[in-house]
Amino acid sequence: MNLDDLLKQDSEWLKGTGPYSNIVISSRVRLARNLDKMPFSHWAQRKKQEEIMNMIIDAANATNYLKGSMVYRIRDLSETDRMFLVERHLMSPEHAKDGEFKALIMDPKEVVSIMVNEEDHMRIQAMQSGFNLMEAWRIADEVDTELSKQLPYAYSPKYGYLTACPTNTGTGLRGSIMVHLPALVFSTQIERVLNATAKLGLNIRGLYGEGTEASGNLFQVSNQVSLGRSEADIIDNIERIMRQIVDKEEAARKILLTKNHEAIVDRVWRAYGTLKSAHIITSTETIALLSAIRLGVELGVIKNLTRQEVNELFIITQPAHLQKLEGKFLDASDRDLKRADIIRKKIE
Amino acid sequence: MNLDDLLKQDSEWLKGTGPYSNIVISSRVRLARNLDKMPFSHWAQRKKQEEIMNMIIDAANATNYLKGSMVYRIRDLSETDRMFLVERHLMSPEHAKDGEFKALIMDPKEVVSIMVNEEDHMRIQAMQSGFNLMEAWRIADEVDTELSKQLPYAYSPKYGYLTACPTNTGTGLRGSIMVHLPALVFSTQIERVLNATAKLGLNIRGLYGEGTEASGNLFQVSNQVSLGRSEADIIDNIERIMRQIVDKEEAARKILLTKNHEAIVDRVWRAYGTLKSAHIITSTETIALLSAIRLGVELGVIKNLTRQEVNELFIITQPAHLQKLEGKFLDASDRDLKRADIIRKKIE
C-alpha cells in the first residue's frame, strides 16, 4: 500500500460513523512519549536524532499492532504528500516542516499514527470516527503498552512521563473531540458554550479560524491539563462535558427546525445551490458551505446527499488532495477552478 | 380588459424585443402638457382639478389612438394596484400618492399612458422595447397632435410649452433609455462612462440605487434640457450618445468572454444557483442576481433560459406583482418567501 491508495479510502476522522456522528466528527487521543536518557528531539545532535528514529521504527515493527505499517521519512516526501498527510489529520503541520530524521509511522487504516521526532520523540495518535474517545484511548493505550515493552521511556515516579514541553508532562495525554456546532452558531449560543467550556478546564477552538468566527462551525475540544489526574479521569471529564455540548446542539437543531424553519431551509439550499453552480471556489468558502449542507443532511432537509458524501467533499477539496487527485501541481487559482469542478460533479 | 389582465401580458418596457435589446431594455418619451388659462395642478382648487381631469379624459376618448383606453381614478385604486402600475412603469411613484382628481389613461398594450394631474396637467408617455427612442417619439407625437386638436395647450411662442416646473419648459420632452451595463460595471469602466455622459449633457442614473452602486446594473439615460433645441435634436442627441455607450458595453462583454471567462461563468452560474435554491429572497438581491443571469443569457453561458423569461422574472418578482399573483396582501417577509418560491418554479 502506498500513499496514493489512501485517496481511495475514507479518512478515519471523517468517516461519518460512530456514536453521535450527526454532531461529533471524530475523537482522538494523542500520547507524548520520550526515550530515557536521550536528549529531546530539538536538542539532540543529528547522530542521536537518527538513533532515536531508528529505535522507534524498529520497536514499532516489533509490535503486533504496527507490524507491517507504512513508514515514511518526512524528508523523502514531496511538499504535496506532506500536506496530504496533514489534511488527513495523520500528522501535525509542524511535523511537515523539514527535518532530516523526522518520520511518520501509520497503520493503513489511518487509525493509529506515530510522529517520530516532532516535539517529542513520539507522538502516538489514535483516531476514531464519532463520539468514541474511550475507544481511541483503548487503542492508543494498547499501542503504547506494546511499545513500552520495546523501548525505555523517560518516566519519573513523581512527574509521570517527561516531555519536551512541561504542559504535556504527567500522563502525556491529550484527548480531543471534533464537533460540528452549526445550530449553536446560528442561534448565537456558541459564545456562551465556548466560555463555559473553557471554565470547565477544556480548550475549545475552531478547526479553521478562532472563536465564533470558526469557519465551517467545526470546533475542537481538548483537555488543558495532563498532569495530576489519571488517564481515565481526563477522558471521562472530556466525555462528560462533551455530552452536554452535544445535547445543547441537538436542542438547538430541534428549535431551528420549528422556529426558524424557513431561514434554515433557505441557508441550506443556498449553500447547495452555490456549490452546485460555482466555477471558482476557495477552500474557506467551501468549508462554510459544506457545513451548511452537512446540517441540511442531518436535519433531513437535503435528502439526495449522505453524510459520507459531504465528508468526502470536506476531505478531497483540500489543496493537497486536489493536487493528488489531479496528479500534478496546481497553484491557488487552478485549485479554485478544480475544486469547483469536482464539487459540481459530485453533487450532480 | 381590467388591470389584472395585464398580468398575462409582457410589459412593453421589459418585452425584450427591438433593436439592441441584448443591452437596451427600453426607450421612453414623455411630454409635459398643460391646459391654457388653467392653474397648474398643485395650485388648482378642487373644482378646477376636476374640470381639468374631465376635459383630458374626454379629449383622450375622442382621439383615435386612445379611444377605448383604460381610464382609472387613482383614488379608486388599491395601494397594491397603484404599486402595480408603478412597477410596470406606467406611472410615476409620485402619481401613486393620494389625490382626489388624479387619473391614469393607458392603452391596453401599455405603449401609451397619460398621467392626469401629476405635476403637470398631462404627462404623455410612450414606451418602446429596445433601442427605439425615435419610434417612441413618433407615437408620443401622434397622441399629442391628436390631443392638441381637442385641448387648448398652455404655449408661449417665446418659451414653448409652459410647465409647472421650469426645467420642463420648451419642448416639454424628456427622452430616456434604460440600459443594462453589467460588463462596464464588472470591468470598472462604468464610473468613466457615467462622468462622460453627464458632461455631454445627459442625466444617467441607476434604476435602483445611484451611481456605480446601481443594483442590477440597470441605468437610465435622459436629456437634462428640454429648452432651446428641437424635439428631433434632443432625440437624436440621446440616440447618438447612447449608441456609444452600447458599443462600449458590447466591447466590454467581448473582453469578459475572452479575458475573464472563468470569472464571469462563475458569477453567472452562482447567481443561477442561488435563485434556483433560495427559499427567502429580497427584491434587491433578486434584481442583482437576475442582472447576472441576463448577462449569462446574452453571452450564451446560460442556454436554458431566454431573455424574455428573465425579464418576466424582473417584473413578477416586484412587491405588487407578487401580491396580485397571489391574490392577497403579503407583508415583506411573506413576499420574500413567495418571491423565492416563484423564482424556483420558473427556473426549474
mmCIF file of C-alpha atoms in Angstrom, chain B:
data_model
loop_
_atom_site.group_PDB
_atom_site.id
_atom_site.type_symbol
_atom_site.label_atom_id
_atom_site.label_comp_id
_atom_site.label_asym_id
_atom_site.label_seq_id
_atom_site.Cartn_x
_atom_site.Cartn_y
_atom_site.Cartn_z
ATOM 1 C CA MET B 1 -59.904 44.446 -20.072
ATOM 2 C CA ASN B 2 -59.098 45.157 -16.459
ATOM 3 C CA LEU B 3 -55.866 45.667 -14.521
ATOM 4 C CA ASP B 4 -55.450 42.000 -13.628
ATOM 5 C CA ASP B 5 -55.372 41.093 -17.315
ATOM 6 C CA LEU B 6 -52.062 42.958 -17.595
ATOM 7 C CA LEU B 7 -50.532 40.157 -15.521
ATOM 8 C CA LYS B 8 -50.988 37.887 -18.516
ATOM 9 C CA GLN B 9 -49.029 40.058 -20.916
ATOM 10 C CA ASP B 10 -45.449 41.238 -21.184
ATOM 11 C CA SER B 11 -44.911 44.782 -20.044
ATOM 12 C CA GLU B 12 -43.796 46.850 -23.022
ATOM 13 C CA TRP B 13 -40.748 48.120 -21.184
ATOM 14 C CA LEU B 14 -39.473 44.616 -20.483
ATOM 15 C CA LYS B 15 -40.617 42.825 -23.603
ATOM 16 C CA GLY B 16 -37.030 42.093 -24.573
ATOM 17 C CA THR B 17 -37.524 42.877 -28.259
ATOM 18 C CA GLY B 18 -36.445 45.725 -30.533
ATOM 19 C CA PRO B 19 -33.010 46.916 -31.667
ATOM 20 C CA TYR B 20 -30.034 46.187 -29.394
ATOM 21 C CA SER B 21 -32.304 44.521 -26.896
ATOM 22 C CA ASN B 22 -29.332 42.498 -25.649
ATOM 23 C CA ILE B 23 -28.238 45.740 -23.961
ATOM 24 C CA VAL B 24 -31.039 48.281 -24.222
ATOM 25 C CA ILE B 25 -34.129 47.436 -22.188
ATOM 26 C CA SER B 26 -36.475 50.157 -23.356
ATOM 27 C CA SER B 27 -36.899 53.656 -24.740
ATOM 28 C CA ARG B 28 -39.395 56.157 -23.437
ATOM 29 C CA VAL B 29 -40.591 59.613 -24.423
ATOM 30 C CA ARG B 30 -42.552 61.730 -22.008
ATOM 31 C CA LEU B 31 -44.261 65.014 -22.923
ATOM 32 C CA ALA B 32 -45.376 67.554 -20.323
ATOM 33 C CA ARG B 33 -48.506 69.475 -21.337
ATOM 34 C CA ASN B 34 -50.795 71.899 -19.531
ATOM 35 C CA LEU B 35 -54.130 73.440 -20.429
ATOM 36 C CA ASP B 36 -54.266 77.089 -21.288
ATOM 37 C CA LYS B 37 -55.721 79.503 -18.723
ATOM 38 C CA MET B 38 -55.922 76.817 -16.065
ATOM 39 C CA PRO B 39 -53.842 76.870 -12.844
ATOM 40 C CA PHE B 40 -51.199 74.164 -12.598
ATOM 41 C CA SER B 41 -52.431 71.019 -10.823
ATOM 42 C CA HIS B 42 -50.817 71.734 -7.455
ATOM 43 C CA TRP B 43 -52.263 75.284 -7.396
ATOM 44 C CA ALA B 44 -55.708 74.470 -8.699
ATOM 45 C CA GLN B 45 -58.796 74.335 -6.449
ATOM 46 C CA ARG B 46 -60.700 71.028 -6.270
ATOM 47 C CA LYS B 47 -63.315 72.248 -8.769
ATOM 48 C CA LYS B 48 -60.653 73.222 -11.253
ATOM 49 C CA GLN B 49 -58.737 69.967 -10.799
ATOM 50 C CA GLU B 50 -61.891 68.052 -11.520
ATOM 51 C CA GLU B 51 -62.607 70.165 -14.589
ATOM 52 C CA ILE B 52 -59.054 69.595 -15.890
ATOM 53 C CA MET B 53 -59.312 65.864 -15.334
ATOM 54 C CA ASN B 54 -62.647 65.576 -17.107
ATOM 55 C CA MET B 55 -61.503 67.694 -20.045
ATOM 56 C CA ILE B 56 -58.479 65.481 -20.578
ATOM 57 C CA ILE B 57 -60.346 62.195 -20.237
ATOM 58 C CA ASP B 58 -62.990 63.377 -22.684
ATOM 59 C CA ALA B 59 -60.313 64.551 -25.120
ATOM 60 C CA ALA B 60 -58.455 61.248 -24.919
ATOM 61 C CA ASN B 61 -61.635 59.328 -25.627
ATOM 62 C CA ALA B 62 -62.138 61.443 -28.712
ATOM 63 C CA THR B 63 -58.732 60.526 -30.203
ATOM 64 C CA ASN B 64 -58.162 57.564 -32.495
ATOM 65 C CA TYR B 65 -55.211 56.365 -30.509
ATOM 66 C CA LEU B 66 -56.779 56.377 -27.058
ATOM 67 C CA LYS B 67 -60.414 55.686 -27.903
ATOM 68 C CA GLY B 68 -61.488 52.791 -25.670
ATOM 69 C CA SER B 69 -58.431 53.109 -23.424
ATOM 70 C CA MET B 70 -58.377 52.093 -19.798
ATOM 71 C CA VAL B 71 -59.066 55.061 -17.502
ATOM 72 C CA TYR B 72 -58.508 54.944 -13.742
ATOM 73 C CA ARG B 73 -59.091 57.470 -10.980
ATOM 74 C CA ILE B 74 -56.066 56.923 -8.738
ATOM 75 C CA ARG B 75 -58.144 57.269 -5.545
ATOM 76 C CA ASP B 76 -60.270 54.312 -6.698
ATOM 77 C CA LEU B 77 -57.255 52.035 -6.971
ATOM 78 C CA SER B 78 -55.988 49.934 -4.066
ATOM 79 C CA GLU B 79 -52.486 50.508 -2.767
ATOM 80 C CA THR B 80 -51.395 47.290 -4.485
ATOM 81 C CA ASP B 81 -52.888 48.282 -7.841
ATOM 82 C CA ARG B 82 -51.125 51.642 -7.693
ATOM 83 C CA MET B 83 -47.791 49.983 -6.940
ATOM 84 C CA PHE B 84 -48.519 47.510 -9.711
ATOM 85 C CA LEU B 85 -48.845 50.318 -12.265
ATOM 86 C CA VAL B 86 -45.658 51.953 -10.988
ATOM 87 C CA GLU B 87 -43.808 48.643 -11.246
ATOM 88 C CA ARG B 88 -44.937 48.371 -14.875
ATOM 89 C CA HIS B 89 -43.551 51.891 -15.459
ATOM 90 C CA LEU B 90 -46.984 53.129 -16.485
ATOM 91 C CA MET B 91 -46.955 55.913 -13.945
ATOM 92 C CA SER B 92 -44.590 57.618 -11.508
ATOM 93 C CA PRO B 93 -44.369 56.853 -7.781
ATOM 94 C CA GLU B 94 -45.482 60.469 -7.160
ATOM 95 C CA HIS B 95 -48.641 59.876 -9.136
ATOM 96 C CA ALA B 96 -49.463 56.883 -6.938
ATOM 97 C CA LYS B 97 -49.859 59.120 -3.907
ATOM 98 C CA ASP B 98 -53.303 60.282 -2.858
ATOM 99 C CA GLY B 99 -55.027 62.958 -4.912
ATOM 100 C CA GLU B 100 -58.745 63.160 -5.500
ATOM 101 C CA PHE B 101 -58.573 64.163 -9.157
ATOM 102 C CA LYS B 102 -55.552 62.276 -10.354
ATOM 103 C CA ALA B 103 -56.172 59.827 -13.179
ATOM 104 C CA LEU B 104 -54.327 57.451 -15.470
ATOM 105 C CA ILE B 105 -55.248 56.842 -19.077
ATOM 106 C CA MET B 106 -53.493 53.963 -20.798
ATOM 107 C CA ASP B 107 -53.848 51.852 -23.879
ATOM 108 C CA PRO B 108 -54.197 48.122 -23.207
ATOM 109 C CA LYS B 109 -50.865 47.392 -24.924
ATOM 110 C CA GLU B 110 -49.081 49.541 -22.314
ATOM 111 C CA VAL B 111 -47.356 51.580 -25.005
ATOM 112 C CA VAL B 112 -49.034 54.900 -24.220
ATOM 113 C CA SER B 113 -50.120 56.184 -20.839
ATOM 114 C CA ILE B 114 -51.141 59.633 -19.655
ATOM 115 C CA MET B 115 -50.849 60.783 -16.081
ATOM 116 C CA VAL B 116 -53.517 63.386 -15.393
ATOM 117 C CA ASN B 117 -52.896 65.967 -12.661
ATOM 118 C CA GLU B 118 -49.468 64.740 -11.689
ATOM 119 C CA GLU B 119 -47.052 67.718 -11.606
ATOM 120 C CA ASP B 120 -48.445 68.877 -14.953
ATOM 121 C CA HIS B 121 -51.994 68.506 -16.216
ATOM 122 C CA MET B 122 -50.761 65.825 -18.594
ATOM 123 C CA ARG B 123 -47.699 63.679 -18.804
ATOM 124 C CA ILE B 124 -47.983 61.770 -22.072
ATOM 125 C CA GLN B 125 -45.690 58.768 -22.107
ATOM 126 C CA ALA B 126 -44.843 56.431 -24.986
ATOM 127 C CA MET B 127 -42.764 53.312 -24.318
ATOM 128 C CA GLN B 128 -40.926 51.050 -26.734
ATOM 129 C CA SER B 129 -38.966 47.929 -26.026
ATOM 130 C CA GLY B 130 -35.290 48.037 -27.048
ATOM 131 C CA PHE B 131 -33.335 50.927 -28.588
ATOM 132 C CA ASN B 132 -36.269 52.668 -30.217
ATOM 133 C CA LEU B 133 -36.431 56.234 -28.997
ATOM 134 C CA MET B 134 -37.419 57.657 -32.398
ATOM 135 C CA GLU B 135 -40.426 55.357 -32.605
ATOM 136 C CA ALA B 136 -41.416 56.228 -29.025
ATOM 137 C CA TRP B 137 -41.210 59.866 -30.041
ATOM 138 C CA ARG B 138 -43.303 59.264 -33.161
ATOM 139 C CA ILE B 139 -46.050 57.651 -31.071
ATOM 140 C CA ALA B 140 -45.985 60.313 -28.342
ATOM 141 C CA ASP B 141 -46.114 62.982 -31.027
ATOM 142 C CA GLU B 142 -49.066 61.331 -32.738
ATOM 143 C CA VAL B 143 -51.028 61.176 -29.469
ATOM 144 C CA ASP B 144 -50.005 64.726 -28.610
ATOM 145 C CA THR B 145 -51.090 66.018 -32.001
ATOM 146 C CA GLU B 146 -54.476 64.382 -31.682
ATOM 147 C CA LEU B 147 -54.951 65.730 -28.151
ATOM 148 C CA SER B 148 -53.877 69.221 -29.171
ATOM 149 C CA LYS B 149 -56.852 69.322 -31.550
ATOM 150 C CA GLN B 150 -59.184 68.729 -28.618
ATOM 151 C CA LEU B 151 -57.448 70.752 -25.911
ATOM 152 C CA PRO B 152 -56.115 74.314 -25.661
ATOM 153 C CA TYR B 153 -52.448 73.988 -24.599
ATOM 154 C CA ALA B 154 -50.555 76.491 -22.487
ATOM 155 C CA TYR B 155 -47.975 77.564 -25.038
ATOM 156 C CA SER B 156 -45.763 80.611 -25.365
ATOM 157 C CA PRO B 157 -44.218 81.488 -28.741
ATOM 158 C CA LYS B 158 -41.142 82.576 -26.820
ATOM 159 C CA TYR B 159 -40.743 79.754 -24.257
ATOM 160 C CA GLY B 160 -42.667 76.914 -25.898
ATOM 161 C CA TYR B 161 -44.844 74.621 -23.786
ATOM 162 C CA LEU B 162 -45.333 76.025 -20.285
ATOM 163 C CA THR B 163 -44.890 73.618 -17.404
ATOM 164 C CA ALA B 164 -45.258 73.584 -13.613
ATOM 165 C CA CYS B 165 -41.518 73.220 -13.202
ATOM 166 C CA PRO B 166 -39.364 75.487 -15.426
ATOM 167 C CA THR B 167 -36.896 72.666 -16.155
ATOM 168 C CA ASN B 168 -39.528 71.061 -18.384
ATOM 169 C CA THR B 169 -40.496 74.184 -20.279
ATOM 170 C CA GLY B 170 -39.799 74.408 -24.007
ATOM 171 C CA THR B 171 -40.396 71.145 -25.779
ATOM 172 C CA GLY B 172 -41.691 69.567 -22.556
ATOM 173 C CA LEU B 173 -39.895 66.497 -23.791
ATOM 174 C CA ARG B 174 -37.950 64.003 -21.746
ATOM 175 C CA GLY B 175 -36.477 61.106 -23.689
ATOM 176 C CA SER B 176 -34.989 58.276 -21.708
ATOM 177 C CA ILE B 177 -33.386 54.954 -22.402
ATOM 178 C CA MET B 178 -32.971 52.149 -19.928
ATOM 179 C CA VAL B 179 -29.839 50.158 -20.454
ATOM 180 C CA HIS B 180 -28.189 47.100 -18.910
ATOM 181 C CA LEU B 181 -24.442 47.639 -18.422
ATOM 182 C CA PRO B 182 -23.112 44.665 -16.418
ATOM 183 C CA ALA B 183 -19.852 44.361 -18.348
ATOM 184 C CA LEU B 184 -18.980 48.040 -17.888
ATOM 185 C CA VAL B 185 -19.679 47.659 -14.168
ATOM 186 C CA PHE B 186 -17.726 44.393 -13.906
ATOM 187 C CA SER B 187 -14.725 45.878 -15.688
ATOM 188 C CA THR B 188 -14.947 49.047 -13.537
ATOM 189 C CA GLN B 189 -15.330 51.293 -16.586
ATOM 190 C CA ILE B 190 -18.777 52.452 -15.501
ATOM 191 C CA GLU B 191 -17.534 55.428 -13.462
ATOM 192 C CA ARG B 192 -15.875 56.897 -16.537
ATOM 193 C CA VAL B 193 -18.965 56.302 -18.663
ATOM 194 C CA LEU B 194 -21.201 57.956 -16.071
ATOM 195 C CA ASN B 195 -18.957 61.028 -15.931
ATOM 196 C CA ALA B 196 -18.559 61.342 -19.680
ATOM 197 C CA THR B 197 -22.294 61.009 -20.226
ATOM 198 C CA ALA B 198 -23.037 63.739 -17.694
ATOM 199 C CA LYS B 199 -20.531 66.054 -19.414
ATOM 200 C CA LEU B 200 -22.326 65.505 -22.718
ATOM 201 C CA GLY B 201 -25.499 66.954 -21.225
ATOM 202 C CA LEU B 202 -27.362 63.763 -20.346
ATOM 203 C CA ASN B 203 -28.536 62.506 -16.976
ATOM 204 C CA ILE B 204 -27.508 58.960 -16.193
ATOM 205 C CA ARG B 205 -28.647 57.255 -13.014
ATOM 206 C CA GLY B 206 -29.297 53.812 -11.636
ATOM 207 C CA LEU B 207 -32.811 52.477 -11.978
ATOM 208 C CA TYR B 208 -32.489 51.038 -8.475
ATOM 209 C CA GLY B 209 -29.953 52.998 -6.435
ATOM 210 C CA GLU B 210 -27.467 55.607 -7.539
ATOM 211 C CA GLY B 211 -24.076 55.731 -9.247
ATOM 212 C CA THR B 212 -21.829 52.717 -9.510
ATOM 213 C CA GLU B 213 -23.844 51.011 -6.777
ATOM 214 C CA ALA B 214 -26.860 50.781 -9.059
ATOM 215 C CA SER B 215 -28.458 47.464 -8.234
ATOM 216 C CA GLY B 216 -28.981 45.208 -11.233
ATOM 217 C CA ASN B 217 -26.615 47.274 -13.384
ATOM 218 C CA LEU B 218 -29.647 48.986 -14.901
ATOM 219 C CA PHE B 219 -29.152 52.625 -15.842
ATOM 220 C CA GLN B 220 -31.494 55.249 -17.148
ATOM 221 C CA VAL B 221 -30.137 57.874 -19.529
ATOM 222 C CA SER B 222 -32.174 61.004 -20.292
ATOM 223 C CA ASN B 223 -31.796 64.575 -21.524
ATOM 224 C CA GLN B 224 -31.153 67.290 -18.942
ATOM 225 C CA VAL B 225 -32.509 70.180 -21.001
ATOM 226 C CA SER B 226 -35.739 70.399 -22.936
ATOM 227 C CA LEU B 227 -35.467 74.034 -23.933
ATOM 228 C CA GLY B 228 -33.762 75.697 -26.908
ATOM 229 C CA ARG B 229 -33.498 72.638 -29.117
ATOM 230 C CA SER B 230 -35.973 70.917 -31.366
ATOM 231 C CA GLU B 231 -37.532 67.609 -30.366
ATOM 232 C CA ALA B 232 -35.700 65.843 -33.175
ATOM 233 C CA ASP B 233 -32.383 67.301 -31.974
ATOM 234 C CA ILE B 234 -32.973 66.153 -28.421
ATOM 235 C CA ILE B 235 -33.897 62.630 -29.505
ATOM 236 C CA ASP B 236 -31.021 62.480 -31.931
ATOM 237 C CA ASN B 237 -28.523 63.609 -29.292
ATOM 238 C CA ILE B 238 -29.642 60.923 -26.815
ATOM 239 C CA GLU B 239 -29.534 58.225 -29.503
ATOM 240 C CA ARG B 240 -26.075 59.242 -30.646
ATOM 241 C CA ILE B 241 -24.543 59.174 -27.178
ATOM 242 C CA MET B 242 -26.463 56.047 -26.275
ATOM 243 C CA ARG B 243 -25.040 54.301 -29.319
ATOM 244 C CA GLN B 244 -21.552 54.923 -27.969
ATOM 245 C CA ILE B 245 -22.453 53.513 -24.577
ATOM 246 C CA VAL B 246 -23.949 50.435 -26.229
ATOM 247 C CA ASP B 247 -20.763 49.989 -28.265
ATOM 248 C CA LYS B 248 -18.645 50.222 -25.123
ATOM 249 C CA GLU B 249 -20.791 47.670 -23.316
ATOM 250 C CA GLU B 250 -20.578 45.325 -26.295
ATOM 251 C CA ALA B 251 -16.810 45.632 -26.411
ATOM 252 C CA ALA B 252 -16.581 45.065 -22.654
ATOM 253 C CA ARG B 253 -18.701 41.905 -22.980
ATOM 254 C CA LYS B 254 -16.418 40.519 -25.667
ATOM 255 C CA ILE B 255 -13.405 41.116 -23.448
ATOM 256 C CA LEU B 256 -15.133 39.476 -20.486
ATOM 257 C CA LEU B 257 -15.726 36.355 -22.514
ATOM 258 C CA THR B 258 -12.098 36.064 -23.506
ATOM 259 C CA LYS B 259 -10.040 37.558 -20.693
ATOM 260 C CA ASN B 260 -12.324 36.897 -17.701
ATOM 261 C CA HIS B 261 -14.111 33.854 -18.963
ATOM 262 C CA GLU B 262 -13.927 31.744 -15.812
ATOM 263 C CA ALA B 263 -14.769 34.635 -13.510
ATOM 264 C CA ILE B 264 -17.835 35.586 -15.498
ATOM 265 C CA VAL B 265 -19.020 31.998 -15.864
ATOM 266 C CA ASP B 266 -18.617 31.618 -12.098
ATOM 267 C CA ARG B 267 -20.537 34.838 -11.405
ATOM 268 C CA VAL B 268 -23.352 33.915 -13.746
ATOM 269 C CA TRP B 269 -23.830 30.338 -12.553
ATOM 270 C CA ARG B 270 -23.606 31.281 -8.901
ATOM 271 C CA ALA B 271 -26.453 33.726 -9.481
ATOM 272 C CA TYR B 272 -28.373 30.960 -11.190
ATOM 273 C CA GLY B 273 -27.636 28.501 -8.380
ATOM 274 C CA THR B 274 -28.783 30.934 -5.717
ATOM 275 C CA LEU B 275 -32.013 31.853 -7.478
ATOM 276 C CA LYS B 276 -32.742 28.201 -8.127
ATOM 277 C CA SER B 277 -32.174 27.289 -4.475
ATOM 278 C CA ALA B 278 -33.102 30.201 -2.213
ATOM 279 C CA HIS B 279 -36.219 29.942 -0.081
ATOM 280 C CA ILE B 280 -36.158 33.538 1.145
ATOM 281 C CA ILE B 281 -35.060 36.366 -1.122
ATOM 282 C CA THR B 282 -35.413 40.131 -1.108
ATOM 283 C CA SER B 283 -36.268 42.249 -4.091
ATOM 284 C CA THR B 284 -32.823 43.896 -4.094
ATOM 285 C CA GLU B 285 -30.931 40.602 -4.162
ATOM 286 C CA THR B 286 -33.267 39.284 -6.856
ATOM 287 C CA ILE B 287 -32.524 42.251 -9.111
ATOM 288 C CA ALA B 288 -28.767 41.810 -8.672
ATOM 289 C CA LEU B 289 -28.911 38.082 -9.427
ATOM 290 C CA LEU B 290 -31.271 38.468 -12.382
ATOM 291 C CA SER B 291 -28.854 41.017 -13.790
ATOM 292 C CA ALA B 292 -26.072 38.424 -13.722
ATOM 293 C CA ILE B 293 -28.361 35.835 -15.271
ATOM 294 C CA ARG B 294 -29.435 38.230 -18.006
ATOM 295 C CA LEU B 295 -25.771 38.754 -18.858
ATOM 296 C CA GLY B 296 -25.295 34.980 -18.842
ATOM 297 C CA VAL B 297 -28.154 34.524 -21.283
ATOM 298 C CA GLU B 298 -26.859 37.286 -23.579
ATOM 299 C CA LEU B 299 -23.353 35.820 -23.549
ATOM 300 C CA GLY B 300 -24.642 32.334 -24.296
ATOM 301 C CA VAL B 301 -23.367 30.993 -20.966
ATOM 302 C CA ILE B 302 -26.876 30.096 -19.827
ATOM 303 C CA LYS B 303 -28.808 28.351 -22.561
ATOM 304 C CA ASN B 304 -31.866 27.017 -20.753
ATOM 305 C CA LEU B 305 -33.441 30.435 -20.182
ATOM 306 C CA THR B 306 -34.486 33.128 -22.648
ATOM 307 C CA ARG B 307 -34.195 36.879 -22.284
ATOM 308 C CA GLN B 308 -37.993 37.023 -22.117
ATOM 309 C CA GLU B 309 -38.095 34.573 -19.232
ATOM 310 C CA VAL B 310 -35.507 36.577 -17.316
ATOM 311 C CA ASN B 311 -37.406 39.803 -17.993
ATOM 312 C CA GLU B 312 -40.613 38.212 -16.810
ATOM 313 C CA LEU B 313 -38.874 37.362 -13.542
ATOM 314 C CA PHE B 314 -37.753 41.002 -13.190
ATOM 315 C CA ILE B 315 -41.388 42.057 -13.468
ATOM 316 C CA ILE B 316 -43.287 39.468 -11.490
ATOM 317 C CA THR B 317 -40.947 39.409 -8.504
ATOM 318 C CA GLN B 318 -41.776 43.014 -7.648
ATOM 319 C CA PRO B 319 -43.884 43.514 -4.498
ATOM 320 C CA ALA B 320 -47.210 44.460 -6.059
ATOM 321 C CA HIS B 321 -46.905 41.872 -8.818
ATOM 322 C CA LEU B 322 -46.296 39.156 -6.231
ATOM 323 C CA GLN B 323 -49.379 40.200 -4.322
ATOM 324 C CA LYS B 324 -51.566 40.330 -7.393
ATOM 325 C CA LEU B 325 -50.336 36.912 -8.477
ATOM 326 C CA GLU B 326 -51.109 35.580 -5.016
ATOM 327 C CA GLY B 327 -54.404 37.472 -4.886
ATOM 328 C CA LYS B 328 -53.838 38.789 -1.374
ATOM 329 C CA PHE B 329 -51.822 41.112 0.823
ATOM 330 C CA LEU B 330 -48.344 39.859 1.674
ATOM 331 C CA ASP B 331 -46.065 41.589 4.137
ATOM 332 C CA ALA B 332 -42.356 41.947 3.375
ATOM 333 C CA SER B 333 -41.322 38.585 4.829
ATOM 334 C CA ASP B 334 -44.219 36.747 3.164
ATOM 335 C CA ARG B 335 -43.139 38.337 -0.098
ATOM 336 C CA ASP B 336 -39.546 37.181 0.358
ATOM 337 C CA LEU B 337 -40.819 33.599 0.684
ATOM 338 C CA LYS B 338 -43.271 33.870 -2.190
ATOM 339 C CA ARG B 339 -40.681 35.514 -4.418
ATOM 340 C CA ALA B 340 -38.205 32.687 -3.840
ATOM 341 C CA ASP B 341 -40.976 30.194 -4.480
ATOM 342 C CA ILE B 342 -41.985 31.689 -7.814
ATOM 343 C CA ILE B 343 -38.390 32.003 -8.982
ATOM 344 C CA ARG B 344 -37.562 28.392 -8.108
ATOM 345 C CA LYS B 345 -40.576 27.167 -10.056
ATOM 346 C CA LYS B 346 -39.841 29.339 -13.093
ATOM 347 C CA ILE B 347 -36.177 28.355 -13.265
ATOM 348 C CA GLU B 348 -36.729 24.635 -12.774
#
